[in-house]
Amino acid sequence: MINWENLDKLESFKKLQSLRNLVSVQQELAGTGGAERVAKYAVPMSAGLTYNYAAKQINTQLLTVLQALSDEAQLVQKFEALYNGDVINTGEKRKVLHHLVRGQLGKDVEYDGKNARAFYKAQQDAIAAFAGNVHDGKITNAKGEKFTTVIQIGIGGSDLGPRAMYLALEQWARAHGTLKMNAKFISNVDPDDGAGVIASADLAHSLFILVSKSGTTQETLANELFVKDFLSKAGLDPAKHMIAVTSETSPLANNPAYLASFYIDDFIGGRFSSTSAVGGAVLSLAFGSAAFADFLTGAHEADVSAKNADITKNAALLDALIGLYERNVQGYPATAILPYSQALSRFPAHLQQADMESNGKQVNRRGEPVAYATGPVIFGEPGTNGQHSFYQLLHQGTDIVPLQFVGFLDNQSGKDVTVDGSTSQKKLCANLAAQIVAFACGKQDTDPNKNFPGGRPSSLIYGKTLTPESLGALLAHYENKIMFQGFLWNLNSFDQEGVQLGKKLTKQVLSGGTDGALKAFANIFGI
């Protein structure tokens, strides 16, 4: 039987609280034992990735308590209940099935007389067939010409994840000759967003993907009409240039206004939808269905490893537990995601939503207030850009911010140049290695302005190169980390009521039914 208890009711958490500031790794990493520590505190992941936590404030004593916490909180059992189809989203009384879109982890999940895995696989097959027909010129524009660009219209999880995944693989696809179509994205209801994308596109050869699970998302539908207006004025039939990704019950389903419709259901949350049809359509059109299949394989392999109850062999679970120790015992308020890969330029923005929308909660699964901190603030920027931006605060600011580095031995394009005895990729990796040690060890100086206190904990996920498979594994790692932390805090990580109030007030403003401060602020903008 699974017990959904608050974190502060667990005996192992009380033990963990007594271990605040237990470990300092500064001297160990700076001394002769540093290499041994780096080798010891590493966990192999799937798709050739490794999670290294040698620069975290962790030792074997803490690992023992974290293992006990994982066992007492029944984290692996809760994950099993989730992928076997229990109603884990208590706020909306829904299953949580994004793991199932990329492979079977447990027993069959049935609902409304439907096998969920079979449904998701059928959508993947339909998208693959459609993408193949587009690439082969069997589906064309009105003049029989091939589509060369795909443009996704969506917001939130319908934009952030798919956009980040496309950018992550664009240069890989170019280098491997598998870039089938360029992709662009329209998300913001600000008309300058849509206008800018349209101005950069060849409309006659552009295929648009409208993504809205409900078919009623205000910003997305506004952008759809914005795009259709441009298409019509260009003498093009919007119905010949647009497909939909939606639910089977939405007004967009089986609608003749679209070339085709592909489906998701209520059990796939937006921020966890990159491996569903939401990401599948744009990524399959851009890179081909084989690349998307490899992406799903990497994610599934990471999901399988997340089933392991041994935290030293389960990178996502260990990452979640260390993050909880940093948030709830060490009292660190934020986490920085720092990919030393330009391909992952939008990955931190995606994780902002995935983490903060999931675990930015102040009540538990039963709607009761919790008496401890929950999700941290997530932010980030690719290296080395961030080094010339916010690293100043990270190194010498008054708050300690845990860091999560991501890096690769090789770049995606295979193109590089040697300057001053080393390639640009070597310089990038040298900066990454240097920053890990600089944050952990610091540097003493008699000049206070040049003194670095150190003691800034970090982890590193690294691999040979960023491919569809390793990207899938990286994405699933963070999705599973977020899930495990939600279980620890006893939250419902799969609803997002925090976005609803603003939507409601926006409709009130647009309908004219406002007064007081709301009316005054609306009047500023002539509404």
Coordinates of C-alpha atoms in Angstrom, one line a residue:
M1 CA 0.0 0.0 0.0
I2 CA 1.3 3.5 -0.9
N3 CA 1.2 6.2 1.7
W4 CA 1.0 9.8 0.4
E5 CA 2.6 11.6 3.4
N6 CA 4.0 15.1 3.7
L7 CA 7.8 15.3 3.6
D8 CA 8.0 16.6 7.2
K9 CA 6.2 13.5 8.5
L10 CA 8.9 11.2 7.3
E11 CA 11.5 10.0 9.9
S12 CA 14.3 9.9 7.4
F13 CA 13.7 13.5 6.4
K14 CA 14.0 14.5 10.1
K15 CA 17.3 12.6 10.1
L16 CA 18.4 14.5 6.9
Q17 CA 17.6 17.8 8.5
S18 CA 20.2 17.1 11.2
L19 CA 22.9 16.8 8.5
R20 CA 22.9 20.4 7.4
N21 CA 26.3 21.7 6.2
L22 CA 27.7 18.2 6.8
V23 CA 30.0 18.1 3.8
S24 CA 32.5 20.4 2.3
V25 CA 34.2 19.2 -0.8
Q26 CA 36.5 22.2 -1.4
Q27 CA 39.7 20.7 0.0
E28 CA 39.0 17.3 -1.4
L29 CA 38.5 18.6 -4.9
A30 CA 41.4 21.0 -4.7
G31 CA 43.8 18.3 -3.4
T32 CA 45.2 15.0 -4.5
G33 CA 42.0 13.2 -3.7
G34 CA 40.0 15.2 -6.3
A35 CA 40.4 12.8 -9.2
E36 CA 39.4 9.8 -7.0
R37 CA 36.2 11.7 -5.9
V38 CA 35.3 12.6 -9.5
A39 CA 35.6 8.9 -10.4
K40 CA 33.6 7.7 -7.4
Y41 CA 30.6 10.0 -7.5
A42 CA 29.3 9.1 -11.0
V43 CA 26.2 7.3 -12.3
P44 CA 26.0 5.8 -15.8
M45 CA 22.8 6.9 -17.6
S46 CA 21.3 5.7 -20.8
A47 CA 22.3 6.8 -24.3
G48 CA 25.9 7.1 -23.3
L49 CA 25.3 9.9 -20.8
T50 CA 26.9 10.1 -17.2
Y51 CA 25.6 12.0 -14.2
N52 CA 28.5 13.1 -12.0
Y53 CA 27.9 14.7 -8.6
A54 CA 31.4 14.9 -7.3
A55 CA 31.1 18.6 -6.8
K56 CA 27.9 18.3 -4.7
Q57 CA 28.0 18.5 -0.9
I58 CA 27.5 14.7 -0.6
N59 CA 29.2 11.8 1.1
T60 CA 28.4 8.2 1.8
Q61 CA 26.7 9.1 5.1
L62 CA 24.3 11.4 3.3
L63 CA 23.7 8.9 0.5
T64 CA 22.6 6.4 3.1
V65 CA 20.1 8.8 4.5
L66 CA 18.9 9.8 1.1
Q67 CA 18.4 6.1 0.2
A68 CA 16.3 5.7 3.4
L69 CA 14.3 8.7 2.4
S70 CA 13.6 7.4 -1.0
D71 CA 12.5 4.0 0.4
E72 CA 10.3 5.6 3.1
A73 CA 8.7 7.9 0.6
Q74 CA 8.1 4.9 -1.7
L75 CA 9.4 6.9 -4.7
V76 CA 9.9 4.0 -7.0
Q77 CA 6.5 2.4 -6.0
K78 CA 4.8 5.7 -6.7
F79 CA 6.5 5.9 -10.1
E80 CA 5.2 2.3 -10.8
A81 CA 1.7 3.3 -9.8
L82 CA 2.0 6.3 -12.2
Y83 CA 3.1 4.3 -15.3
N84 CA 0.6 1.5 -14.5
G85 CA -2.2 4.1 -14.8
D86 CA -3.3 5.1 -11.3
V87 CA -5.0 8.5 -11.0
I88 CA -1.9 10.5 -10.0
N89 CA -3.2 13.9 -11.0
T90 CA -5.5 14.3 -8.1
G91 CA -6.6 17.9 -8.9
E92 CA -8.0 17.0 -12.3
K93 CA -8.6 13.3 -11.4
R94 CA -6.5 12.1 -14.3
K95 CA -3.9 9.5 -15.1
V96 CA -0.4 10.7 -16.0
L97 CA 0.8 8.8 -19.1
H98 CA 3.6 10.8 -20.8
H99 CA 6.0 7.9 -20.2
L100 CA 3.7 5.6 -22.1
V101 CA 4.0 7.6 -25.4
R102 CA 7.6 6.4 -25.6
G103 CA 7.3 2.8 -24.5
Q104 CA 5.7 0.3 -22.2
L105 CA 7.1 0.3 -18.7
G106 CA 4.5 -1.8 -16.9
K107 CA 1.1 -3.4 -17.5
D108 CA -1.4 -2.3 -20.2
V109 CA -3.3 0.9 -19.4
E110 CA -6.9 0.8 -20.5
Y111 CA -9.5 3.6 -20.4
D112 CA -12.8 4.1 -22.2
G113 CA -12.3 0.7 -23.9
K114 CA -9.0 1.9 -25.4
N115 CA -5.5 0.6 -24.9
A116 CA -3.5 3.8 -24.2
R117 CA -0.1 2.5 -25.6
A118 CA -1.8 1.3 -28.8
F119 CA -3.5 4.7 -29.2
Y120 CA -0.2 6.6 -28.8
K121 CA 1.6 4.2 -31.1
A122 CA -1.1 4.7 -33.7
Q123 CA -0.6 8.5 -33.6
Q124 CA 3.1 8.1 -34.0
D125 CA 2.6 5.8 -37.0
A126 CA 0.1 8.2 -38.6
I127 CA 2.5 11.2 -38.1
A128 CA 5.4 9.1 -39.6
A129 CA 3.3 8.3 -42.6
F130 CA 2.2 11.9 -43.1
A131 CA 5.7 13.2 -42.7
G132 CA 7.0 10.7 -45.2
N133 CA 4.3 11.8 -47.7
V134 CA 5.3 15.4 -47.3
H135 CA 9.0 14.6 -47.7
D136 CA 8.2 12.5 -50.8
G137 CA 6.1 15.2 -52.4
K138 CA 2.9 13.2 -52.1
I139 CA 1.3 15.9 -50.0
T140 CA 2.1 19.3 -51.5
N141 CA 0.7 22.9 -51.8
A142 CA -2.0 23.7 -54.3
K143 CA 0.6 24.0 -57.1
G144 CA 2.0 20.6 -56.5
E145 CA 5.2 22.0 -54.9
K146 CA 6.9 20.6 -51.9
F147 CA 6.6 22.2 -48.5
T148 CA 10.0 23.3 -47.2
T149 CA 9.2 24.9 -43.9
V150 CA 7.0 23.8 -41.0
I151 CA 5.7 26.4 -38.5
Q152 CA 4.2 25.4 -35.2
I153 CA 1.6 27.5 -33.5
G154 CA 1.2 26.8 -29.8
I155 CA 2.0 28.2 -26.4
G156 CA 3.4 26.9 -23.1
G157 CA 4.1 23.2 -23.4
S158 CA 3.0 23.2 -27.1
D159 CA 5.9 25.6 -27.8
L160 CA 8.7 25.5 -25.2
G161 CA 9.5 21.8 -25.3
P162 CA 9.2 21.2 -29.1
R163 CA 11.1 24.4 -29.9
A164 CA 13.9 23.5 -27.5
M165 CA 14.0 20.0 -29.0
Y166 CA 14.1 21.3 -32.6
L167 CA 16.9 23.7 -31.8
A168 CA 18.8 20.9 -30.0
L169 CA 18.9 18.8 -33.1
E170 CA 18.9 21.3 -36.0
Q171 CA 22.7 21.3 -36.4
W172 CA 22.9 17.5 -35.9
A173 CA 20.4 17.0 -38.7
R174 CA 22.3 19.4 -41.0
A175 CA 25.6 17.5 -40.3
H176 CA 23.9 14.1 -41.0
G177 CA 21.9 15.2 -44.1
T178 CA 18.6 14.6 -42.4
L179 CA 17.2 18.1 -42.1
K180 CA 14.0 17.6 -44.1
M181 CA 12.3 20.9 -43.4
N182 CA 13.2 24.1 -41.5
A183 CA 11.0 24.7 -38.5
K184 CA 9.8 28.0 -37.0
F185 CA 7.5 28.7 -34.0
I186 CA 4.8 31.2 -33.2
S187 CA 3.7 31.3 -29.5
N188 CA 3.3 34.8 -28.2
V189 CA -0.1 36.5 -28.8
D190 CA 1.9 39.7 -29.3
P191 CA 1.3 40.2 -33.1
D192 CA 5.0 41.1 -33.6
D193 CA 5.8 37.4 -32.9
G194 CA 3.6 36.1 -35.7
A195 CA 4.5 38.9 -38.1
G196 CA 8.2 38.4 -37.6
V197 CA 8.0 34.6 -38.3
I198 CA 5.7 35.1 -41.3
A199 CA 8.0 37.8 -42.7
S200 CA 10.9 35.3 -42.6
A201 CA 9.0 32.4 -44.2
D202 CA 8.0 31.5 -47.7
L203 CA 4.2 31.1 -47.1
A204 CA 3.5 29.2 -50.3
H205 CA 5.8 26.5 -49.2
S206 CA 5.0 26.6 -45.4
L207 CA 3.0 24.0 -43.5
F208 CA 1.5 25.1 -40.2
I209 CA 0.9 22.9 -37.2
L210 CA -1.9 24.2 -34.9
V211 CA -1.4 22.7 -31.4
S212 CA -4.2 23.0 -28.8
K213 CA -5.4 20.0 -26.8
S214 CA -8.7 21.7 -25.9
G215 CA -9.0 23.5 -29.2
T216 CA -9.9 26.6 -27.3
T217 CA -6.6 28.1 -26.2
Q218 CA -7.0 31.8 -26.6
E219 CA -3.5 32.8 -27.6
T220 CA -3.2 29.9 -30.0
L221 CA -6.5 30.5 -31.7
A222 CA -5.7 34.2 -32.1
N223 CA -2.4 33.3 -33.7
E224 CA -4.2 30.8 -36.0
L225 CA -6.5 33.5 -37.3
F226 CA -3.5 35.9 -37.6
V227 CA -1.8 33.3 -39.8
K228 CA -4.9 32.5 -41.8
D229 CA -5.3 36.2 -42.6
F230 CA -1.8 36.3 -44.0
L231 CA -2.4 33.1 -46.0
S232 CA -5.7 34.4 -47.5
K233 CA -4.2 37.7 -48.4
A234 CA -1.4 35.9 -50.2
G235 CA -4.0 34.0 -52.3
L236 CA -3.5 30.7 -50.4
D237 CA -6.1 28.4 -49.0
P238 CA -5.4 28.0 -45.3
A239 CA -7.0 24.5 -45.3
K240 CA -4.2 23.3 -47.6
H241 CA -1.4 24.7 -45.4
M242 CA -2.4 23.6 -41.9
I243 CA -2.7 20.5 -39.7
A244 CA -3.9 20.2 -36.1
V245 CA -2.6 18.4 -33.0
T246 CA -5.5 18.2 -30.6
S247 CA -7.7 15.9 -28.6
E248 CA -10.4 13.7 -30.2
T249 CA -13.1 15.7 -28.5
S250 CA -11.9 19.2 -29.5
P251 CA -13.5 21.3 -32.2
L252 CA -10.3 21.0 -34.2
A253 CA -10.7 17.2 -34.5
N254 CA -11.6 15.8 -38.0
N255 CA -12.1 19.3 -39.1
P256 CA -12.0 20.0 -42.9
A257 CA -10.2 23.3 -42.1
Y258 CA -7.0 21.2 -41.7
L259 CA -5.1 18.8 -44.0
A260 CA -4.9 16.3 -41.2
S261 CA -5.4 15.9 -37.4
F262 CA -3.3 14.0 -34.9
Y263 CA -4.3 13.3 -31.4
I264 CA -3.3 13.5 -27.7
D265 CA -5.4 13.0 -24.7
D266 CA -6.0 14.5 -21.2
F267 CA -3.4 12.2 -19.7
I268 CA -0.5 14.0 -21.5
G269 CA 0.3 17.3 -19.7
G270 CA 1.5 20.1 -22.0
R271 CA 4.9 20.5 -20.4
F272 CA 5.5 16.7 -20.7
S273 CA 4.3 16.5 -24.3
S274 CA 7.5 16.8 -26.4
T275 CA 7.5 13.0 -26.8
S276 CA 3.8 12.9 -27.8
A277 CA 2.2 14.1 -31.1
V278 CA 2.8 17.7 -29.9
G279 CA 6.5 17.3 -30.4
G280 CA 6.2 14.3 -32.8
A281 CA 4.6 16.2 -35.7
V282 CA 7.1 19.1 -35.9
L283 CA 10.2 16.9 -35.2
S284 CA 9.2 14.2 -37.7
L285 CA 8.5 16.8 -40.4
A286 CA 11.8 18.6 -39.6
F287 CA 14.1 15.6 -39.2
G288 CA 12.2 12.5 -40.3
S289 CA 10.4 9.9 -38.4
A290 CA 13.5 7.8 -37.8
A291 CA 15.2 10.6 -35.8
F292 CA 12.0 11.1 -33.7
A293 CA 11.9 7.3 -33.1
D294 CA 15.5 7.5 -31.8
F295 CA 14.5 10.4 -29.6
L296 CA 11.7 8.3 -28.1
T297 CA 14.1 5.4 -27.6
G298 CA 16.5 7.5 -25.5
A299 CA 13.6 8.8 -23.4
H300 CA 12.3 5.3 -22.8
E301 CA 15.7 3.9 -21.8
A302 CA 16.0 6.7 -19.2
D303 CA 12.5 5.8 -18.0
V304 CA 13.5 2.2 -17.5
S305 CA 16.6 3.3 -15.5
A306 CA 14.3 5.4 -13.3
K307 CA 12.6 2.2 -12.0
N308 CA 15.8 1.2 -10.1
A309 CA 15.3 1.5 -6.3
D310 CA 19.1 1.9 -5.8
I311 CA 19.7 5.6 -5.8
T312 CA 23.3 5.2 -6.8
K313 CA 22.2 3.5 -10.0
N314 CA 19.2 5.8 -10.8
A315 CA 20.5 9.2 -11.9
A316 CA 17.0 10.9 -12.0
L317 CA 16.1 9.7 -8.5
L318 CA 19.5 10.7 -7.0
D319 CA 19.4 14.1 -8.7
A320 CA 15.9 14.6 -7.2
L321 CA 17.0 13.6 -3.7
I322 CA 20.1 15.8 -3.8
G323 CA 18.0 18.7 -5.0
L324 CA 15.6 18.2 -2.2
Y325 CA 18.5 18.2 0.3
E326 CA 19.7 21.5 -1.2
R327 CA 16.3 23.1 -1.1
N328 CA 14.9 21.9 2.2
V329 CA 18.0 21.3 4.3
Q330 CA 20.6 23.6 2.9
G331 CA 18.0 26.3 2.2
Y332 CA 19.1 27.1 -1.4
P333 CA 16.3 29.0 -3.2
A334 CA 17.1 28.4 -6.9
T335 CA 18.8 26.0 -9.4
A336 CA 20.7 27.1 -12.5
I337 CA 20.7 24.9 -15.6
L338 CA 23.9 25.6 -17.5
P339 CA 24.3 23.7 -20.8
Y340 CA 27.7 24.1 -22.5
S341 CA 26.1 23.4 -25.8
Q342 CA 24.5 26.1 -28.0
A343 CA 22.1 23.4 -29.3
L344 CA 20.5 23.4 -25.8
S345 CA 20.0 27.2 -25.9
R346 CA 16.3 26.9 -25.1
F347 CA 16.5 23.9 -22.8
P348 CA 16.7 25.9 -19.6
A349 CA 13.5 27.8 -20.7
H350 CA 11.7 24.5 -21.2
L351 CA 12.8 23.3 -17.8
Q352 CA 11.6 26.5 -16.2
Q353 CA 8.1 25.5 -17.2
A354 CA 8.5 21.8 -16.6
D355 CA 9.8 22.3 -13.1
M356 CA 8.2 25.5 -11.9
E357 CA 4.7 24.7 -13.3
S358 CA 4.9 21.2 -11.8
N359 CA 6.3 21.9 -8.3
G360 CA 5.5 25.5 -7.7
K361 CA 2.8 24.6 -5.3
Q362 CA 2.0 25.5 -1.7
V363 CA -0.6 22.7 -1.0
N364 CA -0.3 19.0 -1.1
R365 CA -2.1 16.4 -3.2
R366 CA -5.1 16.7 -0.8
G367 CA -5.2 20.5 -1.0
E368 CA -3.7 21.0 2.4
P369 CA -1.0 23.7 3.0
V370 CA 2.6 22.4 3.3
A371 CA 5.0 23.7 6.0
Y372 CA 8.2 23.4 3.9
A373 CA 9.7 24.9 0.8
T374 CA 8.8 23.3 -2.6
G375 CA 10.0 23.9 -6.1
P376 CA 13.1 26.1 -6.6
V377 CA 13.4 29.0 -9.1
I378 CA 14.9 27.6 -12.3
F379 CA 16.9 29.7 -14.7
G380 CA 19.8 29.3 -17.1
E381 CA 21.7 30.2 -20.2
P382 CA 24.3 28.3 -22.3
G383 CA 27.9 28.5 -21.5
T384 CA 30.1 30.4 -22.2
N385 CA 27.5 33.2 -22.6
G386 CA 26.4 32.9 -19.0
Q387 CA 29.9 33.4 -17.7
H388 CA 29.8 36.9 -19.0
S389 CA 26.3 37.5 -17.6
F390 CA 25.0 36.2 -14.2
Y391 CA 27.9 34.0 -13.1
Q392 CA 29.1 37.0 -11.1
L393 CA 26.3 36.5 -8.7
L394 CA 26.8 32.7 -8.7
H395 CA 30.4 33.0 -7.8
Q396 CA 30.4 35.9 -5.3
G397 CA 26.7 36.7 -4.5
T398 CA 25.2 36.3 -1.0
D399 CA 23.0 33.4 -2.1
I400 CA 24.3 29.9 -2.9
V401 CA 22.7 28.6 -6.1
P402 CA 23.2 24.9 -7.0
L403 CA 24.3 24.4 -10.6
Q404 CA 23.6 21.8 -13.1
F405 CA 26.1 21.6 -16.0
V406 CA 25.5 19.7 -19.2
G407 CA 28.4 19.2 -21.7
F408 CA 29.6 17.1 -24.6
L409 CA 33.0 16.0 -25.8
D410 CA 32.2 16.7 -29.5
N411 CA 30.1 19.3 -31.2
Q412 CA 27.3 18.4 -33.6
S413 CA 28.4 20.0 -36.8
G414 CA 31.9 18.5 -36.9
K415 CA 33.2 21.8 -37.9
D416 CA 35.9 23.6 -35.8
V417 CA 39.0 25.6 -36.0
T418 CA 42.3 25.6 -34.0
V419 CA 43.3 28.9 -32.4
D420 CA 46.1 29.3 -29.9
G421 CA 46.8 25.6 -29.8
S422 CA 43.2 24.3 -29.2
T423 CA 39.9 24.0 -31.0
S424 CA 36.8 26.0 -30.1
Q425 CA 35.2 22.8 -28.7
K426 CA 38.2 22.2 -26.5
K427 CA 38.0 25.8 -25.3
L428 CA 34.3 25.3 -24.5
C429 CA 34.9 22.1 -22.5
A430 CA 37.9 23.7 -20.7
N431 CA 35.6 26.5 -19.6
L432 CA 33.1 24.0 -18.3
A433 CA 35.7 22.0 -16.3
A434 CA 37.2 25.2 -14.9
Q435 CA 33.8 26.6 -13.8
I436 CA 33.0 23.4 -11.9
V437 CA 36.2 23.6 -9.9
A438 CA 36.0 27.4 -9.5
F439 CA 32.5 27.2 -8.0
A440 CA 33.4 24.3 -5.7
C441 CA 36.8 25.4 -4.5
G442 CA 36.9 29.2 -4.9
K443 CA 40.1 31.2 -4.4
Q444 CA 41.3 33.1 -1.3
D445 CA 42.6 36.6 -1.9
T446 CA 43.5 39.4 0.5
D447 CA 41.6 41.7 -1.8
P448 CA 37.9 41.1 -0.9
N449 CA 36.8 41.9 -4.4
K450 CA 38.9 39.1 -5.7
N451 CA 38.0 36.6 -3.0
F452 CA 35.9 33.6 -4.2
P453 CA 34.3 31.8 -1.2
G454 CA 33.6 28.6 -3.2
G455 CA 31.3 26.0 -1.7
R456 CA 28.9 26.3 -4.7
P457 CA 27.7 22.8 -5.4
S458 CA 27.2 21.5 -9.0
S459 CA 26.5 18.4 -10.9
L460 CA 27.5 17.5 -14.5
I461 CA 25.7 15.5 -17.1
Y462 CA 28.0 14.7 -20.0
G463 CA 28.3 12.5 -23.1
K464 CA 30.1 12.2 -26.4
T465 CA 27.7 14.3 -28.5
L466 CA 24.1 15.5 -28.5
T467 CA 22.0 13.1 -30.7
P468 CA 18.3 12.4 -30.9
E469 CA 18.8 9.4 -28.5
S470 CA 20.9 11.3 -26.0
L471 CA 18.5 14.3 -26.1
G472 CA 15.6 12.0 -25.3
A473 CA 17.5 10.6 -22.4
L474 CA 18.4 14.0 -21.1
L475 CA 14.8 15.2 -21.4
A476 CA 13.4 12.2 -19.6
H477 CA 16.0 12.5 -16.8
Y478 CA 14.7 16.0 -15.9
E479 CA 11.1 15.0 -16.3
N480 CA 11.6 12.1 -13.9
K481 CA 13.6 14.2 -11.5
I482 CA 10.7 16.7 -11.4
M483 CA 8.3 13.8 -10.8
F484 CA 10.3 12.3 -8.0
Q485 CA 10.6 15.7 -6.2
G486 CA 6.9 16.2 -6.5
F487 CA 6.4 12.8 -4.8
L488 CA 8.8 13.8 -2.0
W489 CA 7.0 17.1 -1.4
N490 CA 3.6 15.2 -1.7
L491 CA 2.4 17.6 -4.4
N492 CA 0.3 17.1 -7.4
S493 CA 2.9 17.9 -10.0
F494 CA 0.5 17.4 -12.9
D495 CA -1.9 20.3 -12.8
Q496 CA -1.3 24.0 -13.2
E497 CA -4.1 26.0 -11.5
G498 CA -1.6 28.9 -11.1
V499 CA -2.1 29.9 -14.8
Q500 CA -5.9 30.0 -14.6
L501 CA -6.6 33.2 -12.6
G502 CA -4.8 35.3 -15.1
K503 CA -6.7 33.8 -18.0
K504 CA -10.0 34.4 -16.2
L505 CA -9.2 38.1 -15.5
T506 CA -8.0 38.5 -19.1
K507 CA -11.4 37.4 -20.4
Q508 CA -13.0 39.8 -17.9
V509 CA -11.0 42.7 -19.2
L510 CA -11.7 41.9 -22.9
S511 CA -15.5 41.6 -22.1
G512 CA -15.5 45.0 -20.5
G513 CA -16.7 43.7 -17.2
T514 CA -14.0 45.3 -15.1
D515 CA -13.8 47.8 -12.3
G516 CA -11.4 49.1 -9.7
A517 CA -7.7 48.5 -10.2
L518 CA -8.3 46.0 -13.0
K519 CA -10.2 48.6 -15.0
A520 CA -7.6 51.3 -14.3
F521 CA -4.7 49.1 -15.6
A522 CA -6.8 48.1 -18.6
N523 CA -7.5 51.7 -19.4
I524 CA -3.7 52.4 -19.6
F525 CA -3.8 50.2 -22.7
G526 CA -7.0 51.6 -24.1
I527 CA -9.1 48.5 -23.3

